mmCIF file of C-alpha atoms in Angstrom:
data_model
loop_
_atom_site.group_PDB
_atom_site.id
_atom_site.type_symbol
_atom_site.label_atom_id
_atom_site.label_comp_id
_atom_site.label_asym_id
_atom_site.label_seq_id
_atom_site.Cartn_x
_atom_site.Cartn_y
_atom_site.Cartn_z
ATOM 1 C CA MET A 257 88.388 -130.683 33.879
ATOM 2 C CA THR A 258 85.277 -132.369 33.540
ATOM 3 C CA SER A 259 83.321 -132.056 30.041
ATOM 4 C CA LYS A 260 80.570 -131.129 32.281
ATOM 5 C CA LYS A 261 82.243 -127.759 34.076
ATOM 6 C CA ILE A 262 83.649 -126.634 30.087
ATOM 7 C CA ARG A 263 79.534 -126.740 29.523
ATOM 8 C CA LEU A 264 78.928 -124.582 32.360
ATOM 9 C CA ASN A 265 81.907 -122.275 31.745
ATOM 10 C CA ILE A 266 80.978 -122.116 28.247
ATOM 11 C CA ALA A 267 77.025 -121.441 29.257
ATOM 12 C CA SER A 268 78.604 -118.623 31.564
ATOM 13 C CA ILE A 269 80.515 -116.634 29.046
ATOM 14 C CA LEU A 270 78.015 -116.876 26.538
ATOM 15 C CA PHE A 271 75.419 -115.484 29.685
ATOM 16 C CA ILE A 272 78.065 -112.521 30.348
ATOM 17 C CA LEU A 273 78.264 -111.759 26.642
ATOM 18 C CA SER A 274 74.935 -111.449 25.913
ATOM 19 C CA LEU A 275 74.655 -109.321 29.092
ATOM 20 C CA THR A 276 77.543 -107.108 27.897
ATOM 21 C CA SER A 277 76.606 -106.874 24.042
ATOM 22 C CA CYS A 278 74.842 -104.634 21.891
ATOM 23 C CA VAL A 279 72.462 -104.546 19.324
ATOM 24 C CA SER A 280 72.579 -101.196 16.933
ATOM 25 C CA ARG A 281 69.199 -99.539 16.481
ATOM 26 C CA LEU A 282 68.272 -97.204 13.696
ATOM 27 C CA ALA A 283 67.001 -94.191 15.721
ATOM 28 C CA ARG A 284 66.411 -91.776 11.924
ATOM 29 C CA PRO A 285 67.594 -92.471 8.827
ATOM 30 C CA GLU A 286 69.774 -89.838 6.403
ATOM 31 C CA ILE A 287 67.129 -87.539 5.294
ATOM 32 C CA ARG A 288 67.687 -85.734 2.359
ATOM 33 C CA GLY A 289 65.020 -82.741 0.681
ATOM 34 C CA ILE A 290 64.494 -79.208 -0.739
ATOM 35 C CA VAL A 291 62.594 -76.870 1.128
ATOM 36 C CA MET A 292 60.628 -74.565 -0.777
ATOM 37 C CA ASP A 293 57.515 -71.899 -1.052
ATOM 38 C CA TYR A 294 54.661 -72.397 -2.382
ATOM 39 C CA SER A 295 56.150 -70.141 -5.145
ATOM 40 C CA ARG A 296 58.657 -73.082 -6.215
ATOM 41 C CA ASN A 297 61.408 -70.922 -4.961
ATOM 42 C CA PRO A 298 64.168 -72.130 -2.579
ATOM 43 C CA VAL A 299 64.151 -71.548 1.324
ATOM 44 C CA VAL A 300 67.255 -70.706 1.780
ATOM 45 C CA ASN A 301 68.769 -70.747 5.218
ATOM 46 C CA CYS A 302 65.951 -72.696 6.381
ATOM 47 C CA LYS A 303 66.526 -74.698 10.303
ATOM 48 C CA VAL A 304 65.671 -78.168 9.289
ATOM 49 C CA GLY A 305 66.058 -80.344 12.530
ATOM 50 C CA GLU A 306 70.237 -79.574 13.397
ATOM 51 C CA THR A 307 70.767 -78.652 9.987
ATOM 52 C CA ILE A 308 69.823 -75.548 7.232
ATOM 53 C CA THR A 309 69.121 -75.320 4.132
ATOM 54 C CA ALA A 310 72.053 -74.387 1.345
ATOM 55 C CA GLU A 311 71.207 -71.774 -1.720
ATOM 56 C CA ASP A 312 69.106 -74.511 -3.848
ATOM 57 C CA GLY A 313 66.761 -74.658 -0.622
ATOM 58 C CA SER A 314 68.519 -78.889 -0.272
ATOM 59 C CA PHE A 315 69.761 -80.362 3.113
ATOM 60 C CA SER A 316 70.369 -82.897 4.881
ATOM 61 C CA LEU A 317 70.564 -84.597 8.513
ATOM 62 C CA PRO A 318 73.308 -87.327 8.872
ATOM 63 C CA GLU A 319 71.994 -91.191 9.924
ATOM 64 C CA ARG A 320 71.339 -91.928 13.624
ATOM 65 C CA ARG A 321 71.735 -94.874 15.406
ATOM 66 C CA TYR A 322 71.596 -96.764 19.418
ATOM 67 C CA HIS A 323 72.754 -99.543 20.815
ATOM 68 C CA LYS A 324 70.512 -101.862 22.946
ATOM 69 C CA PHE A 325 71.698 -104.686 25.306
ATOM 70 C CA LEU A 326 70.953 -107.950 23.432
ATOM 71 C CA LEU A 327 69.418 -110.149 26.128
ATOM 72 C CA SER A 328 66.461 -106.906 26.788
ATOM 73 C CA GLU A 329 66.069 -107.304 22.822
ATOM 74 C CA MET A 330 65.728 -110.772 22.439
ATOM 75 C CA PHE A 331 62.742 -111.180 25.606
ATOM 76 C CA ILE A 332 60.884 -108.165 23.245
ATOM 77 C CA MET A 333 60.864 -110.623 19.676
ATOM 78 C CA GLU A 334 60.867 -107.727 17.509
ATOM 79 C CA ALA A 335 62.388 -104.483 15.631
ATOM 80 C CA PRO A 336 61.984 -101.288 18.210
ATOM 81 C CA PRO A 337 59.487 -98.840 16.804
ATOM 82 C CA LEU A 338 60.779 -95.787 14.584
ATOM 83 C CA MET A 339 59.267 -92.144 15.288
ATOM 84 C CA VAL A 340 61.297 -89.257 13.958
ATOM 85 C CA MET A 341 59.855 -85.405 14.540
ATOM 86 C CA GLU A 342 62.683 -82.689 12.994
ATOM 87 C CA ARG A 343 61.574 -78.973 13.303
ATOM 88 C CA ILE A 344 61.413 -76.835 9.846
ATOM 89 C CA GLU A 345 61.673 -73.195 11.290
ATOM 90 C CA LYS A 346 62.413 -69.899 8.923
ATOM 91 C CA GLU A 347 61.389 -66.681 10.094
ATOM 92 C CA GLY A 348 57.980 -65.286 8.182
ATOM 93 C CA PHE A 349 56.992 -69.263 7.695
ATOM 94 C CA GLU A 350 54.526 -71.363 9.098
ATOM 95 C CA SER A 351 56.654 -73.734 11.323
ATOM 96 C CA ASP A 352 55.939 -77.985 10.898
ATOM 97 C CA ASP A 353 58.112 -80.855 11.546
ATOM 98 C CA ILE A 354 59.057 -83.599 9.315
ATOM 99 C CA TYR A 355 57.291 -86.304 10.882
ATOM 100 C CA MET A 356 58.080 -90.316 9.785
ATOM 101 C CA PHE A 357 56.874 -93.349 11.865
ATOM 102 C CA ASN A 358 57.228 -97.382 11.149
ATOM 103 C CA ARG A 359 55.912 -99.761 13.830
ATOM 104 C CA TYR A 360 59.372 -102.128 13.149
ATOM 105 C CA GLY A 361 61.641 -99.177 11.612
ATOM 106 C CA GLY A 362 64.004 -99.369 14.575
ATOM 107 C CA GLY A 363 65.452 -102.567 13.294
ATOM 108 C CA SER A 364 66.921 -101.542 9.803
ATOM 109 C CA SER A 365 70.319 -101.853 8.936
ATOM 110 C CA LYS A 366 72.847 -99.313 9.080
ATOM 111 C CA GLY A 367 72.950 -96.783 6.158
ATOM 112 C CA THR A 368 69.599 -96.259 5.968
ATOM 113 C CA LYS A 369 68.363 -93.269 3.654
ATOM 114 C CA HIS A 370 65.098 -91.456 3.196
ATOM 115 C CA ASN A 371 64.380 -89.483 0.600
ATOM 116 C CA ILE A 372 62.136 -86.668 0.896
ATOM 117 C CA ASP A 373 62.072 -85.045 -2.327
ATOM 118 C CA THR A 374 60.127 -81.396 -2.079
ATOM 119 C CA LEU A 375 58.852 -80.029 1.389
ATOM 120 C CA PHE A 376 56.816 -76.476 0.755
ATOM 121 C CA LEU A 377 56.817 -74.508 4.172
ATOM 122 C CA LYS A 378 53.575 -71.986 3.668
ATOM 123 C CA ARG A 379 54.475 -67.880 4.356
ATOM 124 C CA VAL A 380 53.222 -66.260 7.421
ATOM 125 C CA ASN A 381 49.639 -64.511 6.451
ATOM 126 C CA GLN A 382 49.880 -65.821 2.723
ATOM 127 C CA GLN A 383 47.294 -64.953 0.338
ATOM 128 C CA PHE A 384 46.122 -67.881 -2.219
ATOM 129 C CA ASP A 385 44.165 -67.375 -5.456
ATOM 130 C CA ILE A 386 41.342 -69.148 -4.424
ATOM 131 C CA PRO A 387 39.837 -69.506 -7.853
ATOM 132 C CA ALA A 388 43.148 -70.931 -9.557
ATOM 133 C CA LEU A 389 43.270 -73.188 -6.851
ATOM 134 C CA LEU A 390 40.110 -74.565 -6.806
ATOM 135 C CA LYS A 391 39.292 -74.612 -10.687
ATOM 136 C CA LYS A 392 40.647 -77.527 -12.788
ATOM 137 C CA LYS A 393 41.708 -79.932 -9.673
ATOM 138 C CA THR A 394 39.842 -82.765 -8.285
ATOM 139 C CA TRP A 395 39.483 -82.481 -3.989
ATOM 140 C CA ASN A 396 38.453 -85.642 -2.230
ATOM 141 C CA THR A 397 36.085 -84.564 0.487
ATOM 142 C CA ALA A 398 35.228 -85.526 3.912
ATOM 143 C CA LEU A 399 32.005 -83.708 5.907
ATOM 144 C CA THR A 400 30.831 -83.734 8.973
ATOM 145 C CA LYS A 401 27.223 -85.199 9.633
ATOM 146 C CA ASN A 402 25.427 -81.485 8.982
ATOM 147 C CA ALA A 403 27.878 -80.273 6.742
ATOM 148 C CA ASP A 404 28.945 -77.934 9.248
ATOM 149 C CA THR A 405 32.861 -78.464 8.830
ATOM 150 C CA LEU A 406 33.831 -79.975 5.413
ATOM 151 C CA TYR A 407 37.633 -80.992 4.753
ATOM 152 C CA LEU A 408 39.299 -81.263 1.337
ATOM 153 C CA ILE A 409 42.457 -82.295 -0.146
ATOM 154 C CA ARG A 410 43.800 -82.449 -3.593
ATOM 155 C CA SER A 411 43.920 -85.732 -5.214
ATOM 156 C CA ASP A 412 47.724 -85.474 -5.298
ATOM 157 C CA PHE A 413 47.553 -85.533 -1.502
ATOM 158 C CA ASN A 414 49.634 -88.417 -0.661
ATOM 159 C CA SER A 415 52.107 -86.983 -2.718
ATOM 160 C CA ARG A 416 52.637 -83.793 -1.324
ATOM 161 C CA CYS A 417 51.837 -84.778 2.593
ATOM 162 C CA LYS A 418 55.071 -85.105 3.980
ATOM 163 C CA THR A 419 55.141 -83.166 7.144
ATOM 164 C CA ARG A 420 53.483 -83.238 10.951
ATOM 165 C CA LYS A 421 51.135 -80.801 9.935
ATOM 166 C CA CYS A 422 49.122 -82.085 6.693
ATOM 167 C CA GLN A 423 49.530 -85.456 8.840
ATOM 168 C CA THR A 424 47.191 -84.420 11.451
ATOM 169 C CA PHE A 425 45.161 -82.665 9.088
ATOM 170 C CA TYR A 426 44.760 -85.569 6.985
ATOM 171 C CA ASP A 427 43.908 -87.494 10.265
ATOM 172 C CA LYS A 428 40.190 -85.208 10.394
ATOM 173 C CA TYR A 429 39.439 -85.942 6.995
ATOM 174 C CA TYR A 430 40.426 -89.665 7.194
ATOM 175 C CA GLU A 431 37.638 -89.963 10.467
ATOM 176 C CA LEU A 432 34.799 -88.573 8.473
ATOM 177 C CA THR A 433 35.077 -90.771 5.852
ATOM 178 C CA ASP A 434 35.247 -94.365 7.360
ATOM 179 C CA ASN A 435 33.241 -94.784 10.594
ATOM 180 C CA HIS A 436 34.786 -98.871 11.426
ATOM 181 C CA SER A 437 38.562 -98.787 10.916
ATOM 182 C CA LEU A 438 40.716 -98.567 13.307
ATOM 183 C CA ASN A 439 42.177 -95.504 13.561
ATOM 184 C CA THR A 440 38.930 -93.425 13.569
ATOM 185 C CA SER A 441 36.447 -93.822 16.538
ATOM 186 C CA GLN A 442 32.144 -95.085 15.618
ATOM 187 C CA GLY A 443 29.820 -92.367 15.130
ATOM 188 C CA ASN A 444 31.085 -89.574 12.818
ATOM 189 C CA LEU A 445 29.370 -90.738 10.062
ATOM 190 C CA PRO A 446 25.292 -91.344 10.115
ATOM 191 C CA GLU A 447 24.592 -94.500 11.638
ATOM 192 C CA ALA A 448 24.050 -96.688 9.010
ATOM 193 C CA ILE A 449 27.383 -96.458 6.848
ATOM 194 C CA SER A 450 30.286 -97.565 7.041
ATOM 195 C CA ARG A 451 32.403 -95.738 4.044
ATOM 196 C CA ARG A 452 32.184 -93.049 2.320
ATOM 197 C CA SER A 453 33.854 -90.970 -0.398
ATOM 198 C CA ILE A 454 33.169 -87.756 -1.923
ATOM 199 C CA ASN A 455 34.764 -86.266 -4.858
ATOM 200 C CA LEU A 456 33.951 -82.547 -5.764
ATOM 201 C CA ALA A 457 35.592 -81.519 -9.193
ATOM 202 C CA PHE A 458 35.954 -77.815 -10.088
ATOM 203 C CA LYS A 459 35.818 -77.025 -13.286
ATOM 204 C CA ALA A 460 36.483 -73.420 -14.989
ATOM 205 C CA ASP A 461 33.473 -72.553 -15.818
ATOM 206 C CA GLN A 462 32.555 -72.379 -11.898
ATOM 207 C CA THR A 463 30.308 -75.608 -12.237
ATOM 208 C CA PHE A 464 31.608 -78.652 -10.225
ATOM 209 C CA ASP A 465 30.902 -82.279 -10.512
ATOM 210 C CA TYR A 466 30.165 -83.861 -7.518
ATOM 211 C CA LYS A 467 30.385 -87.583 -7.412
ATOM 212 C CA GLN A 468 29.508 -89.903 -3.681
ATOM 213 C CA VAL A 469 29.814 -93.386 -2.992
ATOM 214 C CA GLN A 470 28.805 -94.593 0.230
ATOM 215 C CA ASN A 471 28.796 -98.168 1.796
ATOM 216 C CA TYR A 472 26.263 -99.321 4.238
ATOM 217 C CA ARG A 473 26.621 -101.679 7.178
ATOM 218 C CA ASN A 474 25.336 -105.240 7.553
ATOM 219 C CA GLY A 475 21.585 -105.313 8.036
ATOM 220 C CA HIS A 476 21.630 -102.105 6.216
ATOM 221 C CA LYS A 477 20.825 -101.222 3.032
ATOM 222 C CA SER A 478 20.786 -98.038 1.164
ATOM 223 C CA VAL A 479 17.645 -96.098 0.730
ATOM 224 C CA LEU A 480 18.417 -95.271 -3.333
ATOM 225 C CA ASN A 481 18.101 -98.285 -4.342
ATOM 226 C CA ASN A 482 18.257 -101.364 -1.768
ATOM 227 C CA LYS A 483 21.792 -101.880 -2.465
ATOM 228 C CA GLU A 484 24.792 -102.309 0.560
ATOM 229 C CA VAL A 485 26.382 -99.842 -1.421
ATOM 230 C CA ASP A 486 25.287 -97.054 -3.036
ATOM 231 C CA SER A 487 26.865 -93.884 -5.455
ATOM 232 C CA LEU A 488 25.695 -90.707 -6.741
ATOM 233 C CA GLU A 489 26.653 -88.265 -9.317
ATOM 234 C CA THR A 490 25.069 -84.557 -9.972
ATOM 235 C CA SER A 491 26.802 -81.473 -10.751
ATOM 236 C CA GLY A 492 26.234 -78.180 -9.131
ATOM 237 C CA LYS A 493 27.688 -74.321 -9.632
ATOM 238 C CA TRP A 494 30.282 -72.956 -6.934
ATOM 239 C CA LYS A 495 32.105 -69.432 -6.492
ATOM 240 C CA ILE A 496 33.982 -67.790 -4.019
ATOM 241 C CA LYS A 497 32.664 -64.309 -2.603
ATOM 242 C CA ASP A 498 34.600 -61.578 -0.349
ATOM 243 C CA HIS A 499 38.070 -64.208 -1.692
ATOM 244 C CA HIS A 500 37.783 -66.630 1.192
ATOM 245 C CA ILE A 501 33.502 -67.394 1.032
ATOM 246 C CA LEU A 502 33.031 -70.086 -1.034
ATOM 247 C CA GLN A 503 29.263 -70.955 -2.159
ATOM 248 C CA LEU A 504 27.926 -74.196 -3.113
ATOM 249 C CA ASP A 505 24.802 -74.068 -5.298
ATOM 250 C CA LEU A 506 23.647 -78.378 -5.410
ATOM 251 C CA GLN A 507 20.224 -79.051 -5.167
ATOM 252 C CA THR A 508 19.217 -81.406 -2.373
ATOM 253 C CA LEU A 509 22.735 -81.689 -0.629
ATOM 254 C CA SER A 510 23.793 -80.987 2.931
ATOM 255 C CA ILE A 511 26.391 -78.905 1.261
ATOM 256 C CA ALA A 512 24.924 -76.325 -0.726
ATOM 257 C CA ASN A 513 25.739 -73.621 1.672
ATOM 258 C CA GLN A 514 28.278 -70.789 1.950
ATOM 259 C CA TYR A 515 31.671 -71.792 3.669
ATOM 260 C CA ARG A 516 34.632 -69.784 5.127
ATOM 261 C CA LEU A 517 37.579 -70.977 4.257
ATOM 262 C CA THR A 518 39.865 -71.112 7.544
ATOM 263 C CA GLU A 519 42.522 -73.280 6.668
ATOM 264 C CA ILE A 520 44.108 -72.778 3.036
ATOM 265 C CA GLU A 521 47.263 -74.737 1.776
ATOM 266 C CA ASP A 522 47.879 -75.366 -1.647
ATOM 267 C CA TYR A 523 46.543 -79.569 -1.751
ATOM 268 C CA GLN A 524 44.378 -79.136 1.706
ATOM 269 C CA LEU A 525 41.413 -76.677 2.634
ATOM 270 C CA MET A 526 38.582 -76.811 5.701
ATOM 271 C CA LEU A 527 35.556 -74.603 5.150
ATOM 272 C CA ILE A 528 33.331 -74.163 8.085
ATOM 273 C CA LYS A 529 29.877 -73.556 7.494
ATOM 274 C CA ILE A 530 28.709 -69.993 7.742
ATOM 275 C CA PRO A 531 25.164 -69.520 9.309
ATOM 276 C CA ARG A 532 22.032 -68.173 7.647
#
């Protein structure tokens, strides 16, 4: 057999092997965690994906993998995305989902683990002590142009948010803080502003500190100090009326209104302005 034929045979064998060989991809890492209610009690027999929680609220979902043909993966030239969504259900509680997304996570190696720590599940018709929820805590705040709707997330929100529901809430919040991110649509903030952050620090004596930082687009200047960034710090008073109504008293600022709390979680709040 000539060397040319040998090379052709080797090439044919490699081509056939590339068609039949498979690459292992990650569909879901091993996920471990604990499900608790807002009173820090374990939620027992709660359905998480295909499993249920134990007496201490713990659960474990095994790793899942799938296989793709090597040749097809070679044409893509990058690892596939990873998206995981596992339902969390328990009678008497509001359902939610474990949600994970990684653009190239499908290429993770076998044995990948994810410790999700603690998930908090809200009871149906759960009542919250609103003053206790607010006072001595700092809330990052986003508001619509006319301050008709306020989205509040607690300063420790990112360490607490591990489900689809709170991620959806965060997306709404973020859309009202950045006018030029790839993840938002332009026009959510006043025209000249590119970014805005607002912090409300509620105190036990029913006062609160207001801190605002605004970044302006190129060519625009702050009306306060003729700079591209300005900050404003002031203080006001707050009180709860009829359990679900928050009154904010603050001179000259648009949030000086009464708001009805329509979405309440331990670490996120949505407020709707009450017409006068």
